[in-house]
Amino acid sequence: MKLYDWINERIDLDSAVKFATKKQVPVFYGTVWYYLGGVSLFLFIVQVFTGILLILYYQPGATTAFESVKFIVSKVSFGWLIREIHSWSANLFILFIFLHMFTVYFAKAYRKPREITWYSGFILLLLAMFFGFSGYLLPWNELAFFATKVGSDIAGAVPIVGDFLLKLLRSGDEVSGATLTRFYGIHVAVLPLVFTLLLGLHLMFVQLQGMSVPPEQENLPHDKRKYMPFFPNFATRDLLLWLIVLNVIALLAVFFPWELGQKADALASAPAGIKPEWYFMFMFQTLKLIPAHVWFIEGELFGIMMFAIAGLIWFLVPFLDKKANQGKRSLFWKFVGIFAIVFIAGMTIWGYSV
Amino acid sequence: MKNPDRKKFLDIMLGAGATAWLASILYPISKYLIPPSVPDSNVTNVDVGSITEFPPNSSKIIRFGRKPVIVIRTKEGDFKALSATCTHLDCNVQYKTDTEQIWCACHNGFYNLEGTNLSGPPPKPLAQYNVRIANEKVIISSEDMS
Ligand code: HEM
Ligand code: FES
């Protein structure tokens, strides 16, 4: 290990290794939940890799985008595979972030001293959804075109800054080639940079603070609590799982390909079956159910306000749940979490069944 | 601190300086992000083709300046022209030949052929355009001809 010594003499590798081997992962019924964040991380890495490969052939622009994706999937060797993996991994990425967030929520891992980890995680979820929203438009097909029209129009209904937001997103008044260029820039430059920085912080907090355990575990006497070393025990399990996930993605990509659909046309009627990506479905379905006017405000504005308030409450949970900081569980916040899951799952299923 | 007034003064100067500095960066960026508005091309008339291109109970979306307009020929042979942009969330509407209504597929909104919103989420009616037939040609216009 000459190289190791050479580097170690200069930047003290020993302490990093010591840190990794000394880090303990609690072993109890909830240990499996600790893998979810790691899987999300892995899926992001897959996105960066496949995304960079897609950039090599993708051409933004109203007259080139659809054609270039068609070219990728039909002419470029394994182009279909890269695109399918990027699409499937994008969806699983969001799914795993949601799962990760809910398990962390019920384990009360957001309580002191890990509030900032929760805040940064919540913003990462929003960024990931924006990743998906901006990527969805890139193939410039009919479904994505109208979904983007609807999505950006909703942003336009926000009081005061709505008009600015709409023009900012669309690069003008209409969804057009200019919107596509802008979404491309957001998708491949702005979001990767911001996401990577924030993810780095999120992971750093986790490393510095170690793994949290639910209050019941924390209150157990010391000799009743079990641990395994992070390195190599937990890390090998992590890696094995990543390998399995990659295989699952490959199977999905081959057997359940994503359709490219029809090219977008600003003069076509919106076809039946316009739907956003599944992780926006619960909001989409809710907006559909709200009547045109609620009291004296427009239905969509009412819906936006409701979701903004709900999102803010979810974001501020570490601050609002006073009992968690005393290492106690509160029934109220348990029900809030269950309600959130039932609402999201219910609305999503409803949205797909009509 | 020997002189609290002096510290306060310096704090204010520093804060104001930082704010001015930030504003001088953020203002041009926020302006840059919104593209210059393209002046409306002042279209008042659009020739959308000859009558024969519109069989009864059919429709077509055409471009009127920058806006999509749906031209409908009813079963009886009359022409209607309405904004094709749903007043709910901006999707393009379509003509339903079976019920002779205008339908928006995005959230199941219905309008009648006068553009009045009948059911579903649309909060406002669709704007109407004038249709004139001259030399067998269908001409859509936005000016009030009554
Ligand atoms: C550095 C990171 C990334 C880069 C460079 C990148 C690049 C690209 C490119 C060039 C496309 C257009 C090609 C195509 O449509 O197939 C695309 C599409 C897409 N991206 Fe990404 N991407 C990145 C990360 C992500 C992430 C994290 C998500 C997750 C939510 C995501 C979701 C999507 C989606 C849903 C599409 C549309 C796929 C399709 O239907 O073809 N991307 N991306
Ligand atoms: S956009 Fe037409 S009903 Fe929603």
PDB file of N, CA and C in Angstrom, chain B residues 33-72:
ATOM      1  N   LEU B  33     -34.205  37.270 -17.103  1.00  0.00           N
ATOM      2  CA  LEU B  33     -34.908  35.988 -17.160  1.00  0.00           C
ATOM      3  C   LEU B  33     -36.234  36.047 -17.920  1.00  0.00           C
ATOM      4  N   ILE B  34     -36.834  37.233 -17.981  1.00  0.00           N
ATOM      5  CA  ILE B  34     -38.093  37.358 -18.718  1.00  0.00           C
ATOM      6  C   ILE B  34     -37.774  37.869 -20.118  1.00  0.00           C
ATOM      7  N   PRO B  35     -38.117  37.106 -21.151  1.00  0.00           N
ATOM      8  CA  PRO B  35     -37.771  37.532 -22.504  1.00  0.00           C
ATOM      9  C   PRO B  35     -38.565  38.767 -22.922  1.00  0.00           C
ATOM     10  N   PRO B  36     -38.031  39.564 -23.857  1.00  0.00           N
ATOM     11  CA  PRO B  36     -38.768  40.742 -24.337  1.00  0.00           C
ATOM     12  C   PRO B  36     -40.103  40.289 -24.924  1.00  0.00           C
ATOM     13  N   SER B  37     -41.173  41.040 -24.666  1.00  0.00           N
ATOM     14  CA  SER B  37     -42.470  40.597 -25.172  1.00  0.00           C
ATOM     15  C   SER B  37     -42.570  40.912 -26.658  1.00  0.00           C
ATOM     16  N   VAL B  38     -43.000  39.919 -27.409  1.00  0.00           N
ATOM     17  CA  VAL B  38     -43.165  40.095 -28.847  1.00  0.00           C
ATOM     18  C   VAL B  38     -44.474  40.836 -29.043  1.00  0.00           C
ATOM     19  N   PRO B  39     -44.459  41.968 -29.756  1.00  0.00           N
ATOM     20  CA  PRO B  39     -45.715  42.701 -29.940  1.00  0.00           C
ATOM     21  C   PRO B  39     -46.722  41.846 -30.698  1.00  0.00           C
ATOM     22  N   ASP B  40     -47.992  41.884 -30.262  1.00  0.00           N
ATOM     23  CA  ASP B  40     -49.025  41.112 -30.934  1.00  0.00           C
ATOM     24  C   ASP B  40     -49.080  41.539 -32.391  1.00  0.00           C
ATOM     25  N   SER B  41     -49.058  40.554 -33.278  1.00  0.00           N
ATOM     26  CA  SER B  41     -48.891  40.864 -34.694  1.00  0.00           C
ATOM     27  C   SER B  41     -50.108  41.586 -35.297  1.00  0.00           C
ATOM     28  N   ASN B  42     -51.034  42.046 -34.433  1.00  0.00           N
ATOM     29  CA  ASN B  42     -52.169  42.832 -34.898  1.00  0.00           C
ATOM     30  C   ASN B  42     -52.985  42.159 -35.983  1.00  0.00           C
ATOM     31  N   VAL B  43     -53.188  40.874 -35.826  1.00  0.00           N
ATOM     32  CA  VAL B  43     -54.005  40.152 -36.789  1.00  0.00           C
ATOM     33  C   VAL B  43     -55.462  40.483 -36.504  1.00  0.00           C
ATOM     34  N   THR B  44     -56.200  40.845 -37.526  1.00  0.00           N
ATOM     35  CA  THR B  44     -57.626  41.079 -37.303  1.00  0.00           C
ATOM     36  C   THR B  44     -58.476  40.152 -38.156  1.00  0.00           C
ATOM     37  N   ASN B  45     -57.895  39.624 -39.215  1.00  0.00           N
ATOM     38  CA  ASN B  45     -58.629  38.742 -40.123  1.00  0.00           C
ATOM     39  C   ASN B  45     -57.774  37.543 -40.477  1.00  0.00           C
ATOM     40  N   VAL B  46     -58.376  36.348 -40.458  1.00  0.00           N
ATOM     41  CA  VAL B  46     -57.637  35.187 -40.933  1.00  0.00           C
ATOM     42  C   VAL B  46     -58.527  34.395 -41.881  1.00  0.00           C
ATOM     43  N   ASP B  47     -57.981  34.132 -43.051  1.00  0.00           N
ATOM     44  CA  ASP B  47     -58.686  33.321 -44.035  1.00  0.00           C
ATOM     45  C   ASP B  47     -58.380  31.860 -43.718  1.00  0.00           C
ATOM     46  N   VAL B  48     -59.381  31.092 -43.320  1.00  0.00           N
ATOM     47  CA  VAL B  48     -59.087  29.722 -42.890  1.00  0.00           C
ATOM     48  C   VAL B  48     -59.441  28.682 -43.954  1.00  0.00           C
ATOM     49  N   GLY B  49     -59.725  29.104 -45.158  1.00  0.00           N
ATOM     50  CA  GLY B  49     -59.942  28.141 -46.235  1.00  0.00           C
ATOM     51  C   GLY B  49     -61.364  28.189 -46.777  1.00  0.00           C
ATOM     52  N   SER B  50     -61.597  27.375 -47.771  1.00  0.00           N
ATOM     53  CA  SER B  50     -62.901  27.428 -48.414  1.00  0.00           C
ATOM     54  C   SER B  50     -63.928  26.617 -47.630  1.00  0.00           C
ATOM     55  N   ILE B  51     -65.210  26.963 -47.849  1.00  0.00           N
ATOM     56  CA  ILE B  51     -66.294  26.306 -47.111  1.00  0.00           C
ATOM     57  C   ILE B  51     -66.229  24.790 -47.258  1.00  0.00           C
ATOM     58  N   THR B  52     -65.835  24.345 -48.435  1.00  0.00           N
ATOM     59  CA  THR B  52     -65.844  22.910 -48.710  1.00  0.00           C
ATOM     60  C   THR B  52     -64.894  22.129 -47.808  1.00  0.00           C
ATOM     61  N   GLU B  53     -63.946  22.841 -47.210  1.00  0.00           N
ATOM     62  CA  GLU B  53     -63.039  22.146 -46.300  1.00  0.00           C
ATOM     63  C   GLU B  53     -63.693  21.854 -44.949  1.00  0.00           C
ATOM     64  N   PHE B  54     -64.887  22.382 -44.735  1.00  0.00           N
ATOM     65  CA  PHE B  54     -65.573  22.165 -43.466  1.00  0.00           C
ATOM     66  C   PHE B  54     -66.887  21.436 -43.674  1.00  0.00           C
ATOM     67  N   PRO B  55     -66.883  20.120 -43.654  1.00  0.00           N
ATOM     68  CA  PRO B  55     -68.160  19.426 -43.736  1.00  0.00           C
ATOM     69  C   PRO B  55     -68.987  19.710 -42.487  1.00  0.00           C
ATOM     70  N   PRO B  56     -70.320  19.642 -42.575  1.00  0.00           N
ATOM     71  CA  PRO B  56     -71.130  19.882 -41.375  1.00  0.00           C
ATOM     72  C   PRO B  56     -70.713  18.937 -40.237  1.00  0.00           C
ATOM     73  N   ASN B  57     -70.872  19.450 -39.008  1.00  0.00           N
ATOM     74  CA  ASN B  57     -70.494  18.713 -37.804  1.00  0.00           C
ATOM     75  C   ASN B  57     -69.000  18.355 -37.791  1.00  0.00           C
ATOM     76  N   SER B  58     -68.156  19.367 -38.028  1.00  0.00           N
ATOM     77  CA  SER B  58     -66.709  19.134 -37.972  1.00  0.00           C
ATOM     78  C   SER B  58     -66.020  20.369 -37.386  1.00  0.00           C
ATOM     79  N   SER B  59     -64.747  20.269 -37.141  1.00  0.00           N
ATOM     80  CA  SER B  59     -64.026  21.402 -36.561  1.00  0.00           C
ATOM     81  C   SER B  59     -62.563  21.374 -36.950  1.00  0.00           C
ATOM     82  N   LYS B  60     -61.899  22.497 -36.709  1.00  0.00           N
ATOM     83  CA  LYS B  60     -60.489  22.608 -37.038  1.00  0.00           C
ATOM     84  C   LYS B  60     -59.890  23.707 -36.157  1.00  0.00           C
ATOM     85  N   ILE B  61     -58.684  23.481 -35.668  1.00  0.00           N
ATOM     86  CA  ILE B  61     -58.042  24.548 -34.892  1.00  0.00           C
ATOM     87  C   ILE B  61     -57.082  25.299 -35.797  1.00  0.00           C
ATOM     88  N   ILE B  62     -57.195  26.609 -35.804  1.00  0.00           N
ATOM     89  CA  ILE B  62     -56.314  27.424 -36.665  1.00  0.00           C
ATOM     90  C   ILE B  62     -55.567  28.439 -35.794  1.00  0.00           C
ATOM     91  N   ARG B  63     -54.559  29.024 -36.368  1.00  0.00           N
ATOM     92  CA  ARG B  63     -53.771  30.004 -35.631  1.00  0.00           C
ATOM     93  C   ARG B  63     -54.295  31.399 -35.933  1.00  0.00           C
ATOM     94  N   PHE B  64     -54.633  32.138 -34.917  1.00  0.00           N
ATOM     95  CA  PHE B  64     -55.103  33.506 -35.078  1.00  0.00           C
ATOM     96  C   PHE B  64     -54.084  34.393 -34.367  1.00  0.00           C
ATOM     97  N   GLY B  65     -53.176  34.997 -35.146  1.00  0.00           N
ATOM     98  CA  GLY B  65     -52.054  35.680 -34.514  1.00  0.00           C
ATOM     99  C   GLY B  65     -51.249  34.642 -33.780  1.00  0.00           C
ATOM    100  N   ARG B  66     -51.160  34.789 -32.461  1.00  0.00           N
ATOM    101  CA  ARG B  66     -50.435  33.769 -31.710  1.00  0.00           C
ATOM    102  C   ARG B  66     -51.378  32.812 -30.994  1.00  0.00           C
ATOM    103  N   LYS B  67     -52.688  33.041 -31.158  1.00  0.00           N
ATOM    104  CA  LYS B  67     -53.637  32.239 -30.376  1.00  0.00           C
ATOM    105  C   LYS B  67     -54.318  31.173 -31.216  1.00  0.00           C
ATOM    106  N   PRO B  68     -54.560  29.994 -30.621  1.00  0.00           N
ATOM    107  CA  PRO B  68     -55.323  28.989 -31.346  1.00  0.00           C
ATOM    108  C   PRO B  68     -56.823  29.277 -31.263  1.00  0.00           C
ATOM    109  N   VAL B  69     -57.498  29.160 -32.398  1.00  0.00           N
ATOM    110  CA  VAL B  69     -58.944  29.393 -32.449  1.00  0.00           C
ATOM    111  C   VAL B  69     -59.584  28.157 -33.065  1.00  0.00           C
ATOM    112  N   ILE B  70     -60.686  27.703 -32.450  1.00  0.00           N
ATOM    113  CA  ILE B  70     -61.361  26.529 -32.998  1.00  0.00           C
ATOM    114  C   ILE B  70     -62.529  26.990 -33.884  1.00  0.00           C
ATOM    115  N   VAL B  71     -62.515  26.527 -35.137  1.00  0.00           N
ATOM    116  CA  VAL B  71     -63.578  26.858 -36.084  1.00  0.00           C
ATOM    117  C   VAL B  71     -64.474  25.633 -36.191  1.00  0.00           C
ATOM    118  N   ILE B  72     -65.764  25.829 -35.925  1.00  0.00           N
ATOM    119  CA  ILE B  72     -66.695  24.699 -35.902  1.00  0.00           C
ATOM    120  C   ILE B  72     -67.781  24.923 -36.948  1.00  0.00           C
TER     121      ILE B  72
END
